[in-house]
XYZ file of N, CA and C in Angstrom:
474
model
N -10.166 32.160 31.833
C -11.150 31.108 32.090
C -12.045 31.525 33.249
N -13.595 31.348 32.820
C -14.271 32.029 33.933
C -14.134 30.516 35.229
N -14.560 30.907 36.117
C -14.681 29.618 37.462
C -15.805 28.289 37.166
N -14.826 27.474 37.412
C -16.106 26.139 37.205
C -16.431 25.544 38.519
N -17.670 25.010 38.242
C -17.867 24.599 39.452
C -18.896 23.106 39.154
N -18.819 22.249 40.350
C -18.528 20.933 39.670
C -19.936 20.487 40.543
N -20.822 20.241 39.760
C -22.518 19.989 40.645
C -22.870 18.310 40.024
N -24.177 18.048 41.096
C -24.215 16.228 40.936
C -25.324 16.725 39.571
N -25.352 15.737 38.592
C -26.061 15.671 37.226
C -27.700 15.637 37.182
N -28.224 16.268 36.784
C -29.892 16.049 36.922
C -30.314 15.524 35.725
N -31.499 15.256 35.668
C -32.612 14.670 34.420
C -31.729 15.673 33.318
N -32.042 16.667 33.718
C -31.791 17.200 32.136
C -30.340 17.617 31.762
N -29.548 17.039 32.594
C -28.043 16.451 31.851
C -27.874 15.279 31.066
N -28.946 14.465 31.236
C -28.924 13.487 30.443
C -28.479 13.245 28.987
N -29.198 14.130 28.455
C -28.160 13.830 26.902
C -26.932 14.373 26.727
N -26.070 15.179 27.483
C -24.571 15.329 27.795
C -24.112 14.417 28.306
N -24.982 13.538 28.956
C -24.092 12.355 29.178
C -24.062 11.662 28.648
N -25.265 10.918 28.144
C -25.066 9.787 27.068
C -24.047 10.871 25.738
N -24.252 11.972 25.245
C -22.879 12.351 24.182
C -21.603 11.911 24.249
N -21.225 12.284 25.651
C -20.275 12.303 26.694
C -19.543 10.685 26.444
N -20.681 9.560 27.272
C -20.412 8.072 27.191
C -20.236 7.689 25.674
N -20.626 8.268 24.675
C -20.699 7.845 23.033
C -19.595 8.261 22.407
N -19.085 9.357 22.338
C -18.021 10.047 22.483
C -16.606 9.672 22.763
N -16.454 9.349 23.991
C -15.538 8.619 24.693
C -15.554 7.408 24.678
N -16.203 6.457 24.370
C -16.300 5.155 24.278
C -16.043 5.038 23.003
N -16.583 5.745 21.660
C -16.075 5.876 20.459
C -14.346 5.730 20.700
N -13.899 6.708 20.809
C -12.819 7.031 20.828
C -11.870 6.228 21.606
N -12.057 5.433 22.189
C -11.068 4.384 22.803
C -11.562 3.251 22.281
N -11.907 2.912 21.378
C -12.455 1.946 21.140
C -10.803 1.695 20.010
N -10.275 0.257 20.405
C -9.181 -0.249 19.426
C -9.599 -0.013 17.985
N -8.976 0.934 16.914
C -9.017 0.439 15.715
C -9.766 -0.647 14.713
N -9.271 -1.924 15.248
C -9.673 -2.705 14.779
C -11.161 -3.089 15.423
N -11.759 -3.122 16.567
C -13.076 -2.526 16.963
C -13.610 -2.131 16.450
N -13.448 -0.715 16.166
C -13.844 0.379 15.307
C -14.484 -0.045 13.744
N -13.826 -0.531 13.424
C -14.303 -0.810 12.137
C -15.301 -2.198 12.065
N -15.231 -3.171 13.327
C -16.194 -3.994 13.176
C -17.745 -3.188 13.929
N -17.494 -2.161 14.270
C -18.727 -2.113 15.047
C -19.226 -0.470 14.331
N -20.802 -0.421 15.046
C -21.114 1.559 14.266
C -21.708 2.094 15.263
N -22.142 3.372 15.096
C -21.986 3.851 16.608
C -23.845 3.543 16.931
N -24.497 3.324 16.010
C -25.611 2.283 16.516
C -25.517 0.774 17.690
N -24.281 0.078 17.106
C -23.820 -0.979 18.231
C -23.563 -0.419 19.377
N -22.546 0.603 19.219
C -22.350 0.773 19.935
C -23.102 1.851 21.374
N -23.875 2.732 20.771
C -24.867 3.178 21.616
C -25.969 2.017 22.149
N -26.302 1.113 21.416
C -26.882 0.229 22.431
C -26.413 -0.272 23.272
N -25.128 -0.711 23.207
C -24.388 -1.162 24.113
C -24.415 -0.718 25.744
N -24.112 0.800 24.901
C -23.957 2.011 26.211
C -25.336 1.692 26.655
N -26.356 2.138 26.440
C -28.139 1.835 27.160
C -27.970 0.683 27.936
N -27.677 -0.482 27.554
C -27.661 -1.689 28.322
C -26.346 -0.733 29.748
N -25.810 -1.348 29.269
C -24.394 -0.540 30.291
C -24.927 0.270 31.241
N -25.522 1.336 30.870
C -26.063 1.916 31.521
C -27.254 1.946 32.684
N -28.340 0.731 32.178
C -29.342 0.500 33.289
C -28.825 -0.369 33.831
N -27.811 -1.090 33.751
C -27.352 -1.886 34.722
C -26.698 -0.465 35.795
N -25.455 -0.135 35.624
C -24.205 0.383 36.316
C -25.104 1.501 36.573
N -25.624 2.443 36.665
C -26.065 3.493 36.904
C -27.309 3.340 37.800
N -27.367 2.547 38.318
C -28.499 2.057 39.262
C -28.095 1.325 40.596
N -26.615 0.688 40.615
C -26.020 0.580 41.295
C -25.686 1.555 42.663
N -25.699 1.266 43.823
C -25.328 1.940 45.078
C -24.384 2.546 44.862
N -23.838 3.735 44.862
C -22.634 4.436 45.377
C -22.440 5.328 44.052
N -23.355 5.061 42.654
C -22.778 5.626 41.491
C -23.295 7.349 41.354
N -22.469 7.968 40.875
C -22.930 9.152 40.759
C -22.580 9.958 39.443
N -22.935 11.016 38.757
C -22.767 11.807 38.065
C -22.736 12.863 38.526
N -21.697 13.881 37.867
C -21.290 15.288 38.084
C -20.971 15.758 37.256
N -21.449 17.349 36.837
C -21.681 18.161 35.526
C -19.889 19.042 36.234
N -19.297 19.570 35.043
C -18.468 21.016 35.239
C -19.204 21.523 34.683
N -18.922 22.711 35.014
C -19.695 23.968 34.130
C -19.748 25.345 34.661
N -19.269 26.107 33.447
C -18.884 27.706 33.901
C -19.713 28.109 34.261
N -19.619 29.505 34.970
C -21.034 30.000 35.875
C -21.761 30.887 34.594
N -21.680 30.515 33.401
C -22.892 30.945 32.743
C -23.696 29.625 32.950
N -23.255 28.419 32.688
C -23.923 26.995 32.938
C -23.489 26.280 31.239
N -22.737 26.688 31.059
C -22.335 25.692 29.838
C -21.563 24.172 30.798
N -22.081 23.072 30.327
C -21.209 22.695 30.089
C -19.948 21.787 29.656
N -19.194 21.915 30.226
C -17.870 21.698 29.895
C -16.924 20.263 30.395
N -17.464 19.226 31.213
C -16.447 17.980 31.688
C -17.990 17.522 32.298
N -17.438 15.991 32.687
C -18.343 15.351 33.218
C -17.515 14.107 33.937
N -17.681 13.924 34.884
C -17.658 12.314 36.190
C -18.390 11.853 36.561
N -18.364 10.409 35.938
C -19.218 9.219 36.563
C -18.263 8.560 37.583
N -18.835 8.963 39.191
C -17.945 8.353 40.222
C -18.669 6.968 40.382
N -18.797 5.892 40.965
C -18.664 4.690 41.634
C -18.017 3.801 42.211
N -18.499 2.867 42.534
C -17.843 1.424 43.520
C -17.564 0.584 42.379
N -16.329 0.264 42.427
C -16.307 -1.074 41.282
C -15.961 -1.987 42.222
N -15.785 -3.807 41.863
C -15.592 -4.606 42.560
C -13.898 -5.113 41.708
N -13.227 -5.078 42.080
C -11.277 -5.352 41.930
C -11.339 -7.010 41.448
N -11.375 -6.862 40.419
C -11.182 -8.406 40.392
C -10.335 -9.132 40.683
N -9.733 -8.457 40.828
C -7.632 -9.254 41.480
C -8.438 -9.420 42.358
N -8.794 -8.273 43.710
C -8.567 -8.395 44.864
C -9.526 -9.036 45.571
N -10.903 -9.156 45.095
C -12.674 -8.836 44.974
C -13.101 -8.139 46.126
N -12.143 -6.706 46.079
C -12.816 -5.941 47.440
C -13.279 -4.876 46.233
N -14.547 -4.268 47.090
C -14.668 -2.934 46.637
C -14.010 -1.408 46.379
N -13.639 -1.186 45.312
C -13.107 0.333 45.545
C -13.703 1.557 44.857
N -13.386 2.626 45.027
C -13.873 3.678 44.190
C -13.614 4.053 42.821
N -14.345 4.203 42.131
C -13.772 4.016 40.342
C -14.536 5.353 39.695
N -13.554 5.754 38.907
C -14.193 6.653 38.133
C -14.078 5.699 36.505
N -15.796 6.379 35.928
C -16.075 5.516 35.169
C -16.047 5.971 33.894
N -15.839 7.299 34.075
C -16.008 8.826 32.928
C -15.032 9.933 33.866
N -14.250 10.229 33.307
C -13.679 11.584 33.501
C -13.527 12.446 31.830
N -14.441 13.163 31.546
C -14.013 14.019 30.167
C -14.486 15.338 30.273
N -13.392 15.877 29.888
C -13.522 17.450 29.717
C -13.687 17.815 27.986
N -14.348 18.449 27.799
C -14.491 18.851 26.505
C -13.467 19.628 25.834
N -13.496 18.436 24.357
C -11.762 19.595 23.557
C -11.689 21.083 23.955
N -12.387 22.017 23.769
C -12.080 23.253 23.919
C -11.599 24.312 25.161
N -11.985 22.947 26.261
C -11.740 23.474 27.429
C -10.935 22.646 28.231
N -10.125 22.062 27.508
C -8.940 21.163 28.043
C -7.704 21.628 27.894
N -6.627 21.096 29.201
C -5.755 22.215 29.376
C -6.268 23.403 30.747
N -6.970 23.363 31.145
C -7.429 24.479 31.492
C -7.329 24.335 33.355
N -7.255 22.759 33.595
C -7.805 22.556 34.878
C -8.627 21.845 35.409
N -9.411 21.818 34.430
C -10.999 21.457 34.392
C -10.593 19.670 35.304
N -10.029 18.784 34.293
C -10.003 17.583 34.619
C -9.328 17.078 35.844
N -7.820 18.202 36.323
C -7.769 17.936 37.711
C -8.571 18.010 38.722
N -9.721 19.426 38.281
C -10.596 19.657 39.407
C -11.912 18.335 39.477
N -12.127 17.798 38.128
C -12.923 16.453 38.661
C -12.215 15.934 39.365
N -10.813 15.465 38.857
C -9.734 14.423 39.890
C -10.202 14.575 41.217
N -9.885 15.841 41.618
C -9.717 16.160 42.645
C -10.954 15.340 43.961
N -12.178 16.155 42.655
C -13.836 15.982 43.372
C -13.743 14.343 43.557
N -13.352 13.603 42.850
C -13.623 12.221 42.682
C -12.693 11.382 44.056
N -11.307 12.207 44.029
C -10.263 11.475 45.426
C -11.200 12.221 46.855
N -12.125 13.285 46.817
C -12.343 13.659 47.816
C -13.778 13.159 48.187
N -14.557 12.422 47.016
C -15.765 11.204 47.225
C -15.558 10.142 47.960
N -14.102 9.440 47.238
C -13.482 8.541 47.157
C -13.443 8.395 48.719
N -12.890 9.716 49.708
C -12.016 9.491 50.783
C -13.186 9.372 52.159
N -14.466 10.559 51.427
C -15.510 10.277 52.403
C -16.401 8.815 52.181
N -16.129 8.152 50.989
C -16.914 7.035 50.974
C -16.398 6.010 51.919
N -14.718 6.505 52.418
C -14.009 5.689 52.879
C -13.202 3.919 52.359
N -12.485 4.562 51.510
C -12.215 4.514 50.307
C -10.510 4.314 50.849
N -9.765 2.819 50.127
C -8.666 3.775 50.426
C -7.583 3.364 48.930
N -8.127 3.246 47.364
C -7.903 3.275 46.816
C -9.089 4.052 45.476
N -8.850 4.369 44.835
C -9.390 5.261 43.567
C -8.514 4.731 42.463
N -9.407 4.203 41.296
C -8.935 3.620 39.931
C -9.897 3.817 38.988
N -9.582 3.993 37.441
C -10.079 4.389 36.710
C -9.322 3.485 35.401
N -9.910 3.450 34.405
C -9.613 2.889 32.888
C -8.947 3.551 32.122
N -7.923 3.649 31.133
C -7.497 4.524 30.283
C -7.318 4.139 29.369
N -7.561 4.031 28.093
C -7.273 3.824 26.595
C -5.919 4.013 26.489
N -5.019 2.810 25.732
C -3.808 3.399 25.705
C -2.996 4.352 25.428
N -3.964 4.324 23.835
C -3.367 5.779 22.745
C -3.528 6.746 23.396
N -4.726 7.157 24.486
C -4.845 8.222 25.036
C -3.513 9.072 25.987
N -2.882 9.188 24.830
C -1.387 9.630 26.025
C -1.875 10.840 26.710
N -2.867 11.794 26.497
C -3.145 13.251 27.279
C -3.973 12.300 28.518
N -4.511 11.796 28.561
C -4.865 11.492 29.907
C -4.087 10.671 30.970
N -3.379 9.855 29.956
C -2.481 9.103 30.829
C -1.422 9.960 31.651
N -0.760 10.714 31.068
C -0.366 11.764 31.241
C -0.898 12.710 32.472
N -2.005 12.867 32.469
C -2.631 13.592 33.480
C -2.619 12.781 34.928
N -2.943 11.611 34.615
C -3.594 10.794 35.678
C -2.425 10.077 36.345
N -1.216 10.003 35.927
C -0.100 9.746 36.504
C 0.499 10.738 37.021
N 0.608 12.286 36.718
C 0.867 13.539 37.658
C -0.058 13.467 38.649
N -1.463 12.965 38.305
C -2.096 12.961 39.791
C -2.258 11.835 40.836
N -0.963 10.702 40.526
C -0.731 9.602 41.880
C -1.351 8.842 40.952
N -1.413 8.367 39.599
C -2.080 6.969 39.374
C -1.191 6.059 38.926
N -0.802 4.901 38.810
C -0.024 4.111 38.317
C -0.670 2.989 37.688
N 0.121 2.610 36.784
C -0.434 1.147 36.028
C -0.475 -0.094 36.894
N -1.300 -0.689 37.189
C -1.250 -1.598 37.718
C -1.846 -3.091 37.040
N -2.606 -3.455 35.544
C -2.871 -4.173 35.008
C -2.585 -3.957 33.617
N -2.317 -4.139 32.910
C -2.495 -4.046 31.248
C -3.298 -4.887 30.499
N -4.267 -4.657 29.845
C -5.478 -5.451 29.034
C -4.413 -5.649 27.665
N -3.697 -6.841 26.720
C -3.636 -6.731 25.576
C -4.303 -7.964 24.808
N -4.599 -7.595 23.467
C -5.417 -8.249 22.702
C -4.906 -8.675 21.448
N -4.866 -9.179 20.780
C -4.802 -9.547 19.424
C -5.701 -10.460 18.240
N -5.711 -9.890 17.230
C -6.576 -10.810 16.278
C -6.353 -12.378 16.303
N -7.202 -13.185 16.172
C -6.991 -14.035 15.888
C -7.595 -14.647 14.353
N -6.810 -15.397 13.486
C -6.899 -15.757 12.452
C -7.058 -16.871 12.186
């Protein structure tokens, strides 16, 4: 694996990110979701989502990418507001590394970038979202100090 190195996102990362947000939001999306919605809904969704939260104080984007410049993972860091608590903390809003280059590192080294935002923002918690099915991330993000602390469950109603 050549060296990655983890830079803030410019104009013309833009459509890796919206892929990125479409992508991943696809994919955690419950089953039963899934089939009520298409990825037309759901990319609008993301646009709205987006000029709101991405305009917000403290939010940021960050590209990985090998030193040819492919690339390869992406972090949306920010401030979320705790609704338990209603203090501010640091949230990652996107952590994804791309299938082919997962496994590799890649996603600890966002971790990493994101607890070390986190610590100069002065910060003294870092939380993030996880899809349940997603056992490879959950997985990850609990080797790196995260714990469950809420569970979202849902069911149809008939």
């Amino acid at each position: 694996m050549s060296p990655i190195r983890v830079r803030p996102a410019t104009k013309a990362d833009r459509e890796f990110f919206d892929q990125i947000e479409f992508q991943t939001t696809w994919e955690s999306l419950d089953p039963l979701d899934r089939d009520q919605m298409t990825p037309e809904l759901v990319r609008a969704a993301l646009k709205e989502t987006h000029s709101v939260l991405l305009e917000r104080t403290g939010n940021q984007v960050f590209v990985a990418e090998t030193e040819a410049g492919e690339q390869v993972g992406l972090l949306w860091f920010g401030v979320n507001r705790n609704l338990v608590s209603g203090e501010s903390e640091a949230w990652i809003y996107n952590v994804t590394v791309l299938p082919g280059h997962q496994g590799q590192g890649i996603g600890r080294l966002l971790l990493e970038h994101a607890e070390r935002l986190a610590r100069e923002g002065g910060f003294d918690r870092l939380g993030l979202m996880v899809s349940a099915h997603n056992h490879r991330a959950r997985h990850l993000y609990e080797r790196f100090g995260f714990h469950t602390t809420n569970l979202l469950l849902r069911k149809p109603v008939e």
